[in-house]
Amino acid sequence: VNGKSSLLWRLVGDFRGRYADVAARIRDLLAQQRWDSARDLAHTLKGAAATLAISHVASAATRLEHDLRHQQD
């Protein structure tokens, strides 16, 4: 982040803390058929991952968000 590696590592640590259990949370929402909440969580994850250039996570979250949006159609 503009050469500020300590800031980057703090942001990565925050991301890890906030999203460490995201797969389980999404699984639980899906089991409860709470499609909107699962989609919203995937969207939030996508944005956070993209901001930190964690592209594989952002890409997976994008696909999940898309699939959940079309689940309701």
PDB file of C-alpha atoms in Angstrom:
ATOM      1  CA  VAL A   1       0.000   0.000   0.000  1.00  0.00           C
ATOM      2  CA  ASN A   2       2.200   2.752  -1.386  1.00  0.00           C
ATOM      3  CA  GLY A   3       5.284   1.090   0.084  1.00  0.00           C
ATOM      4  CA  LYS A   4       3.799   0.826   3.574  1.00  0.00           C
ATOM      5  CA  SER A   5       4.264  -2.868   4.198  1.00  0.00           C
ATOM      6  CA  SER A   6       3.220  -2.606   7.850  1.00  0.00           C
ATOM      7  CA  LEU A   7      -0.160  -1.226   6.765  1.00  0.00           C
ATOM      8  CA  LEU A   8      -0.579  -3.995   4.214  1.00  0.00           C
ATOM      9  CA  TRP A   9       0.159  -6.688   6.788  1.00  0.00           C
ATOM     10  CA  ARG A  10      -2.278  -5.106   9.234  1.00  0.00           C
ATOM     11  CA  LEU A  11      -4.990  -5.085   6.553  1.00  0.00           C
ATOM     12  CA  VAL A  12      -4.265  -8.714   5.641  1.00  0.00           C
ATOM     13  CA  GLY A  13      -4.455  -9.644   9.327  1.00  0.00           C
ATOM     14  CA  ASP A  14      -7.785  -7.831   9.644  1.00  0.00           C
ATOM     15  CA  PHE A  15      -9.057  -9.650   6.560  1.00  0.00           C
ATOM     16  CA  ARG A  16      -7.984 -12.999   7.964  1.00  0.00           C
ATOM     17  CA  GLY A  17      -9.658 -12.281  11.297  1.00  0.00           C
ATOM     18  CA  ARG A  18     -12.881 -11.093   9.727  1.00  0.00           C
ATOM     19  CA  TYR A  19     -13.202 -13.834   7.113  1.00  0.00           C
ATOM     20  CA  ALA A  20     -11.499 -16.879   8.671  1.00  0.00           C
ATOM     21  CA  ASP A  21     -14.845 -18.612   9.148  1.00  0.00           C
ATOM     22  CA  VAL A  22     -16.611 -17.228   6.071  1.00  0.00           C
ATOM     23  CA  ALA A  23     -16.990 -20.621   4.376  1.00  0.00           C
ATOM     24  CA  ALA A  24     -18.778 -22.027   7.420  1.00  0.00           C
ATOM     25  CA  ARG A  25     -20.946 -18.917   7.698  1.00  0.00           C
ATOM     26  CA  ILE A  26     -21.967 -19.155   4.052  1.00  0.00           C
ATOM     27  CA  ARG A  27     -22.614 -22.896   4.407  1.00  0.00           C
ATOM     28  CA  ASP A  28     -24.880 -22.215   7.402  1.00  0.00           C
ATOM     29  CA  LEU A  29     -26.789 -19.524   5.519  1.00  0.00           C
ATOM     30  CA  LEU A  30     -27.264 -21.843   2.565  1.00  0.00           C
ATOM     31  CA  ALA A  31     -28.474 -24.649   4.838  1.00  0.00           C
ATOM     32  CA  GLN A  32     -31.057 -22.217   6.213  1.00  0.00           C
ATOM     33  CA  GLN A  33     -31.974 -21.179   2.653  1.00  0.00           C
ATOM     34  CA  ARG A  34     -31.075 -17.581   3.465  1.00  0.00           C
ATOM     35  CA  TRP A  35     -30.012 -16.881  -0.116  1.00  0.00           C
ATOM     36  CA  ASP A  36     -29.957 -13.070   0.186  1.00  0.00           C
ATOM     37  CA  SER A  37     -27.758 -13.148   3.286  1.00  0.00           C
ATOM     38  CA  ALA A  38     -25.360 -15.647   1.709  1.00  0.00           C
ATOM     39  CA  ARG A  39     -25.191 -13.536  -1.460  1.00  0.00           C
ATOM     40  CA  ASP A  40     -24.553 -10.371   0.561  1.00  0.00           C
ATOM     41  CA  LEU A  41     -21.759 -12.067   2.481  1.00  0.00           C
ATOM     42  CA  ALA A  42     -20.191 -13.309  -0.757  1.00  0.00           C
ATOM     43  CA  HIS A  43     -20.412  -9.777  -2.157  1.00  0.00           C
ATOM     44  CA  THR A  44     -18.714  -8.314   0.915  1.00  0.00           C
ATOM     45  CA  LEU A  45     -15.997 -10.951   0.764  1.00  0.00           C
ATOM     46  CA  LYS A  46     -15.475 -10.228  -2.938  1.00  0.00           C
ATOM     47  CA  GLY A  47     -14.952  -6.524  -2.278  1.00  0.00           C
ATOM     48  CA  ALA A  48     -12.599  -7.027   0.638  1.00  0.00           C
ATOM     49  CA  ALA A  49     -10.520  -9.598  -1.236  1.00  0.00           C
ATOM     50  CA  ALA A  50     -10.361  -7.461  -4.376  1.00  0.00           C
ATOM     51  CA  THR A  51      -9.212  -4.451  -2.355  1.00  0.00           C
ATOM     52  CA  LEU A  52      -6.266  -6.489  -1.085  1.00  0.00           C
ATOM     53  CA  ALA A  53      -5.615  -8.049  -4.529  1.00  0.00           C
ATOM     54  CA  ILE A  54      -6.416 -11.537  -3.245  1.00  0.00           C
ATOM     55  CA  SER A  55      -7.687 -12.400  -6.683  1.00  0.00           C
ATOM     56  CA  HIS A  56      -8.434 -16.103  -6.235  1.00  0.00           C
ATOM     57  CA  VAL A  57     -10.725 -15.367  -3.286  1.00  0.00           C
ATOM     58  CA  ALA A  58     -12.357 -12.430  -5.063  1.00  0.00           C
ATOM     59  CA  SER A  59     -12.946 -14.593  -8.139  1.00  0.00           C
ATOM     60  CA  ALA A  60     -14.512 -17.423  -6.132  1.00  0.00           C
ATOM     61  CA  ALA A  61     -16.719 -14.970  -4.242  1.00  0.00           C
ATOM     62  CA  THR A  62     -17.781 -13.394  -7.546  1.00  0.00           C
ATOM     63  CA  ARG A  63     -18.859 -16.770  -8.911  1.00  0.00           C
ATOM     64  CA  LEU A  64     -20.734 -17.600  -5.710  1.00  0.00           C
ATOM     65  CA  GLU A  65     -22.487 -14.239  -5.679  1.00  0.00           C
ATOM     66  CA  HIS A  66     -23.504 -14.716  -9.323  1.00  0.00           C
ATOM     67  CA  ASP A  67     -24.801 -18.235  -8.695  1.00  0.00           C
ATOM     68  CA  LEU A  68     -26.789 -17.119  -5.663  1.00  0.00           C
ATOM     69  CA  ARG A  69     -28.295 -14.211  -7.576  1.00  0.00           C
ATOM     70  CA  HIS A  70     -29.498 -16.643 -10.252  1.00  0.00           C
ATOM     71  CA  GLN A  71     -30.630 -19.185  -7.626  1.00  0.00           C
ATOM     72  CA  GLN A  72     -33.579 -16.914  -6.958  1.00  0.00           C
ATOM     73  CA  ASP A  73     -34.643 -16.653 -10.626  1.00  0.00           C
TER      74      ASP A  73
END
